[in-house]
Amino acid sequence: MRWLWIDRFLEFESGKSARAIKNLSLAEDLFADHFPGYPVMPAALLLEGLAQTGGILVGEANQFREKVVLAKITSAKFGREALAGSVLIFDTEILTLRPEGASIVGKVYAGPAAASPATFAGPPHTPLGEAEIFFAHLDQARSQQLFGEHNFVFSGELKKLLGLNKILASS
Amino acid sequence: MPNRDEIYAKVSSTLQEALNVDEEEVKPESTLQGDLGAESIDFLDIVFRLEREFGIKIPRGELFPESIFQGDPDFVQNGKVTDKGIAELKTRMPFADLSKFEQNPEVAGISDLFTVEMITNYIQGKLDGKN
């Protein structure tokens, strides 16, 4: 089982941008320790949510043929905290996409659970954090023999997230 | 068309962002790996940024050639780059200053060819349409 930090995609434009949602429940295991009485999502996990949203966006652009790995977080800024009960929106956009890798810029927004994502995810709302993330295509950056044919990055859960979107779109 | 100073200033700010270094640390003769602490993945990041910053296309391996010699004994012998190897370097990297390297052409010294000035030369050549 993989630790997924997004629930599903709200929008997905192949090769360009993706928006995903994460409902932050007080029942999340991490809030037991982080912190008792003050359930706040660690910024590192907000980054992970952005990286998962952006990573799937980058992977899908090449039909998941490439092993997309997070190579570098070039910049990251967080101004506010995300507490349990929030709905998080991860907005990502591809800056550069090349055979060797890709870079994305991402923003995290948070709103109360009752709000519709559309009312708080767009611009005038201020993001609580933003980051620029750089992904490498493993086989292009390193010898293919090292990792073989099997694409361990997009083996299951990450790809299924896009499938979930299709099910919801058709229902 | 930006002049050389403008190109240098943009190259410098690009490197400051990519490598998280201060302006004072970036000098024309600074080597990317030795002085500015660049790691292999940073080279790709730098290429991406330069493309965006200058609106140019940098084909893979043009600015930062990978494995130029591939263990070819014609190019490298006893850890030193041969005359033929140096000629190859000049062909592949006409924008690099090899004068110092030629005095002691150890393979390990190749990484010192990657300097801020080298990138500036490359970009200038690219913008002039010479490369």
JSON list of N, CA, C and O in Angstrom, two decimals, chain A residues 60-86:
[
{"chain": "A", "resi": 60, "resn": "GLU", "atom": "N", "xyz": [1.52, 10.88, -17.07]},
{"chain": "A", "resi": 60, "resn": "GLU", "atom": "CA", "xyz": [0.46, 10.68, -18.06]},
{"chain": "A", "resi": 60, "resn": "GLU", "atom": "C", "xyz": [0.83, 11.31, -19.41]},
{"chain": "A", "resi": 60, "resn": "GLU", "atom": "O", "xyz": [0.43, 10.81, -20.46]},
{"chain": "A", "resi": 61, "resn": "ALA", "atom": "N", "xyz": [1.63, 12.39, -19.34]},
{"chain": "A", "resi": 61, "resn": "ALA", "atom": "CA", "xyz": [2.02, 13.08, -20.59]},
{"chain": "A", "resi": 61, "resn": "ALA", "atom": "C", "xyz": [2.78, 12.15, -21.53]},
{"chain": "A", "resi": 61, "resn": "ALA", "atom": "O", "xyz": [2.78, 12.34, -22.74]},
{"chain": "A", "resi": 62, "resn": "ASN", "atom": "N", "xyz": [3.43, 11.13, -20.96]},
{"chain": "A", "resi": 62, "resn": "ASN", "atom": "CA", "xyz": [4.12, 10.13, -21.78]},
{"chain": "A", "resi": 62, "resn": "ASN", "atom": "C", "xyz": [3.49, 8.75, -21.61]},
{"chain": "A", "resi": 62, "resn": "ASN", "atom": "O", "xyz": [4.18, 7.72, -21.66]},
{"chain": "A", "resi": 63, "resn": "GLN", "atom": "N", "xyz": [2.19, 8.72, -21.39]},
{"chain": "A", "resi": 63, "resn": "GLN", "atom": "CA", "xyz": [1.43, 7.48, -21.24]},
{"chain": "A", "resi": 63, "resn": "GLN", "atom": "C", "xyz": [2.06, 6.52, -20.24]},
{"chain": "A", "resi": 63, "resn": "GLN", "atom": "O", "xyz": [2.07, 5.31, -20.42]},
{"chain": "A", "resi": 64, "resn": "PHE", "atom": "N", "xyz": [2.64, 7.08, -19.18]},
{"chain": "A", "resi": 64, "resn": "PHE", "atom": "CA", "xyz": [3.22, 6.30, -18.08]},
{"chain": "A", "resi": 64, "resn": "PHE", "atom": "C", "xyz": [4.34, 5.37, -18.53]},
{"chain": "A", "resi": 64, "resn": "PHE", "atom": "O", "xyz": [4.62, 4.36, -17.91]},
{"chain": "A", "resi": 65, "resn": "ARG", "atom": "N", "xyz": [4.99, 5.73, -19.64]},
{"chain": "A", "resi": 65, "resn": "ARG", "atom": "CA", "xyz": [6.13, 4.92, -20.09]},
{"chain": "A", "resi": 65, "resn": "ARG", "atom": "C", "xyz": [7.38, 5.24, -19.28]},
{"chain": "A", "resi": 65, "resn": "ARG", "atom": "O", "xyz": [8.25, 4.39, -19.09]},
{"chain": "A", "resi": 66, "resn": "GLU", "atom": "N", "xyz": [7.47, 6.47, -18.81]},
{"chain": "A", "resi": 66, "resn": "GLU", "atom": "CA", "xyz": [8.68, 6.88, -18.09]},
{"chain": "A", "resi": 66, "resn": "GLU", "atom": "C", "xyz": [8.54, 6.63, -16.58]},
{"chain": "A", "resi": 66, "resn": "GLU", "atom": "O", "xyz": [7.45, 6.71, -16.04]},
{"chain": "A", "resi": 67, "resn": "LYS", "atom": "N", "xyz": [9.68, 6.35, -15.97]},
{"chain": "A", "resi": 67, "resn": "LYS", "atom": "CA", "xyz": [9.71, 6.25, -14.51]},
{"chain": "A", "resi": 67, "resn": "LYS", "atom": "C", "xyz": [9.98, 7.66, -14.00]},
{"chain": "A", "resi": 67, "resn": "LYS", "atom": "O", "xyz": [11.10, 8.15, -14.04]},
{"chain": "A", "resi": 68, "resn": "VAL", "atom": "N", "xyz": [8.92, 8.30, -13.55]},
{"chain": "A", "resi": 68, "resn": "VAL", "atom": "CA", "xyz": [9.01, 9.69, -13.12]},
{"chain": "A", "resi": 68, "resn": "VAL", "atom": "C", "xyz": [9.37, 9.73, -11.63]},
{"chain": "A", "resi": 68, "resn": "VAL", "atom": "O", "xyz": [8.60, 9.24, -10.81]},
{"chain": "A", "resi": 69, "resn": "VAL", "atom": "N", "xyz": [10.53, 10.26, -11.33]},
{"chain": "A", "resi": 69, "resn": "VAL", "atom": "CA", "xyz": [10.91, 10.35, -9.91]},
{"chain": "A", "resi": 69, "resn": "VAL", "atom": "C", "xyz": [11.18, 11.80, -9.51]},
{"chain": "A", "resi": 69, "resn": "VAL", "atom": "O", "xyz": [11.68, 12.59, -10.31]},
{"chain": "A", "resi": 70, "resn": "LEU", "atom": "N", "xyz": [10.82, 12.10, -8.29]},
{"chain": "A", "resi": 70, "resn": "LEU", "atom": "CA", "xyz": [11.06, 13.44, -7.79]},
{"chain": "A", "resi": 70, "resn": "LEU", "atom": "C", "xyz": [12.57, 13.62, -7.63]},
{"chain": "A", "resi": 70, "resn": "LEU", "atom": "O", "xyz": [13.22, 12.88, -6.89]},
{"chain": "A", "resi": 71, "resn": "ALA", "atom": "N", "xyz": [13.13, 14.59, -8.36]},
{"chain": "A", "resi": 71, "resn": "ALA", "atom": "CA", "xyz": [14.58, 14.75, -8.33]},
{"chain": "A", "resi": 71, "resn": "ALA", "atom": "C", "xyz": [15.00, 15.92, -7.45]},
{"chain": "A", "resi": 71, "resn": "ALA", "atom": "O", "xyz": [16.07, 15.89, -6.84]},
{"chain": "A", "resi": 72, "resn": "LYS", "atom": "N", "xyz": [14.14, 16.93, -7.39]},
{"chain": "A", "resi": 72, "resn": "LYS", "atom": "CA", "xyz": [14.59, 18.14, -6.71]},
{"chain": "A", "resi": 72, "resn": "LYS", "atom": "C", "xyz": [13.40, 19.05, -6.43]},
{"chain": "A", "resi": 72, "resn": "LYS", "atom": "O", "xyz": [12.56, 19.23, -7.31]},
{"chain": "A", "resi": 73, "resn": "ILE", "atom": "N", "xyz": [13.34, 19.57, -5.23]},
{"chain": "A", "resi": 73, "resn": "ILE", "atom": "CA", "xyz": [12.35, 20.61, -4.95]},
{"chain": "A", "resi": 73, "resn": "ILE", "atom": "C", "xyz": [13.11, 21.92, -4.97]},
{"chain": "A", "resi": 73, "resn": "ILE", "atom": "O", "xyz": [13.89, 22.22, -4.06]},
{"chain": "A", "resi": 74, "resn": "THR", "atom": "N", "xyz": [12.94, 22.63, -6.07]},
{"chain": "A", "resi": 74, "resn": "THR", "atom": "CA", "xyz": [13.76, 23.81, -6.30]},
{"chain": "A", "resi": 74, "resn": "THR", "atom": "C", "xyz": [13.39, 24.93, -5.33]},
{"chain": "A", "resi": 74, "resn": "THR", "atom": "O", "xyz": [14.26, 25.63, -4.83]},
{"chain": "A", "resi": 75, "resn": "SER", "atom": "N", "xyz": [12.12, 25.09, -5.10]},
{"chain": "A", "resi": 75, "resn": "SER", "atom": "CA", "xyz": [11.71, 26.10, -4.12]},
{"chain": "A", "resi": 75, "resn": "SER", "atom": "C", "xyz": [10.40, 25.67, -3.49]},
{"chain": "A", "resi": 75, "resn": "SER", "atom": "O", "xyz": [9.60, 24.98, -4.11]},
{"chain": "A", "resi": 76, "resn": "ALA", "atom": "N", "xyz": [10.19, 26.07, -2.25]},
{"chain": "A", "resi": 76, "resn": "ALA", "atom": "CA", "xyz": [8.93, 25.77, -1.57]},
{"chain": "A", "resi": 76, "resn": "ALA", "atom": "C", "xyz": [8.70, 26.82, -0.50]},
{"chain": "A", "resi": 76, "resn": "ALA", "atom": "O", "xyz": [9.63, 27.20, 0.23]},
{"chain": "A", "resi": 77, "resn": "LYS", "atom": "N", "xyz": [7.48, 27.32, -0.48]},
{"chain": "A", "resi": 77, "resn": "LYS", "atom": "CA", "xyz": [7.13, 28.34, 0.53]},
{"chain": "A", "resi": 77, "resn": "LYS", "atom": "C", "xyz": [5.79, 28.00, 1.12]},
{"chain": "A", "resi": 77, "resn": "LYS", "atom": "O", "xyz": [4.85, 27.67, 0.40]},
{"chain": "A", "resi": 78, "resn": "PHE", "atom": "N", "xyz": [5.69, 28.05, 2.44]},
{"chain": "A", "resi": 78, "resn": "PHE", "atom": "CA", "xyz": [4.41, 27.82, 3.09]},
{"chain": "A", "resi": 78, "resn": "PHE", "atom": "C", "xyz": [4.13, 28.97, 4.05]},
{"chain": "A", "resi": 78, "resn": "PHE", "atom": "O", "xyz": [4.97, 29.28, 4.89]},
{"chain": "A", "resi": 79, "resn": "GLY", "atom": "N", "xyz": [2.97, 29.59, 3.90]},
{"chain": "A", "resi": 79, "resn": "GLY", "atom": "CA", "xyz": [2.66, 30.75, 4.71]},
{"chain": "A", "resi": 79, "resn": "GLY", "atom": "C", "xyz": [1.64, 30.46, 5.79]},
{"chain": "A", "resi": 79, "resn": "GLY", "atom": "O", "xyz": [1.61, 31.13, 6.82]},
{"chain": "A", "resi": 80, "resn": "ARG", "atom": "N", "xyz": [0.80, 29.46, 5.55]},
{"chain": "A", "resi": 80, "resn": "ARG", "atom": "CA", "xyz": [-0.25, 29.15, 6.54]},
{"chain": "A", "resi": 80, "resn": "ARG", "atom": "C", "xyz": [-0.31, 27.66, 6.77]},
{"chain": "A", "resi": 80, "resn": "ARG", "atom": "O", "xyz": [0.28, 26.87, 6.03]},
{"chain": "A", "resi": 81, "resn": "GLU", "atom": "N", "xyz": [-1.11, 27.27, 7.76]},
{"chain": "A", "resi": 81, "resn": "GLU", "atom": "CA", "xyz": [-1.19, 25.86, 8.12]},
{"chain": "A", "resi": 81, "resn": "GLU", "atom": "C", "xyz": [-2.49, 25.25, 7.61]},
{"chain": "A", "resi": 81, "resn": "GLU", "atom": "O", "xyz": [-3.50, 25.94, 7.43]},
{"chain": "A", "resi": 82, "resn": "ALA", "atom": "N", "xyz": [-2.47, 23.94, 7.40]},
{"chain": "A", "resi": 82, "resn": "ALA", "atom": "CA", "xyz": [-3.68, 23.21, 7.03]},
{"chain": "A", "resi": 82, "resn": "ALA", "atom": "C", "xyz": [-4.08, 22.33, 8.20]},
{"chain": "A", "resi": 82, "resn": "ALA", "atom": "O", "xyz": [-3.32, 21.44, 8.62]},
{"chain": "A", "resi": 83, "resn": "LEU", "atom": "N", "xyz": [-5.26, 22.58, 8.77]},
{"chain": "A", "resi": 83, "resn": "LEU", "atom": "CA", "xyz": [-5.70, 21.83, 9.94]},
{"chain": "A", "resi": 83, "resn": "LEU", "atom": "C", "xyz": [-6.74, 20.78, 9.54]},
{"chain": "A", "resi": 83, "resn": "LEU", "atom": "O", "xyz": [-7.35, 20.87, 8.46]},
{"chain": "A", "resi": 84, "resn": "ALA", "atom": "N", "xyz": [-6.93, 19.80, 10.41]},
{"chain": "A", "resi": 84, "resn": "ALA", "atom": "CA", "xyz": [-7.94, 18.77, 10.17]},
{"chain": "A", "resi": 84, "resn": "ALA", "atom": "C", "xyz": [-9.30, 19.43, 9.90]},
{"chain": "A", "resi": 84, "resn": "ALA", "atom": "O", "xyz": [-9.63, 20.44, 10.51]},
{"chain": "A", "resi": 85, "resn": "GLY", "atom": "N", "xyz": [-10.06, 18.85, 8.97]},
{"chain": "A", "resi": 85, "resn": "GLY", "atom": "CA", "xyz": [-11.34, 19.43, 8.61]},
{"chain": "A", "resi": 85, "resn": "GLY", "atom": "C", "xyz": [-11.25, 20.30, 7.38]},
{"chain": "A", "resi": 85, "resn": "GLY", "atom": "O", "xyz": [-12.27, 20.74, 6.86]},
{"chain": "A", "resi": 86, "resn": "SER", "atom": "N", "xyz": [-10.04, 20.54, 6.91]},
{"chain": "A", "resi": 86, "resn": "SER", "atom": "CA", "xyz": [-9.87, 21.35, 5.70]},
{"chain": "A", "resi": 86, "resn": "SER", "atom": "C", "xyz": [-10.03, 20.48, 4.47]},
{"chain": "A", "resi": 86, "resn": "SER", "atom": "O", "xyz": [-9.84, 19.26, 4.50]}
]
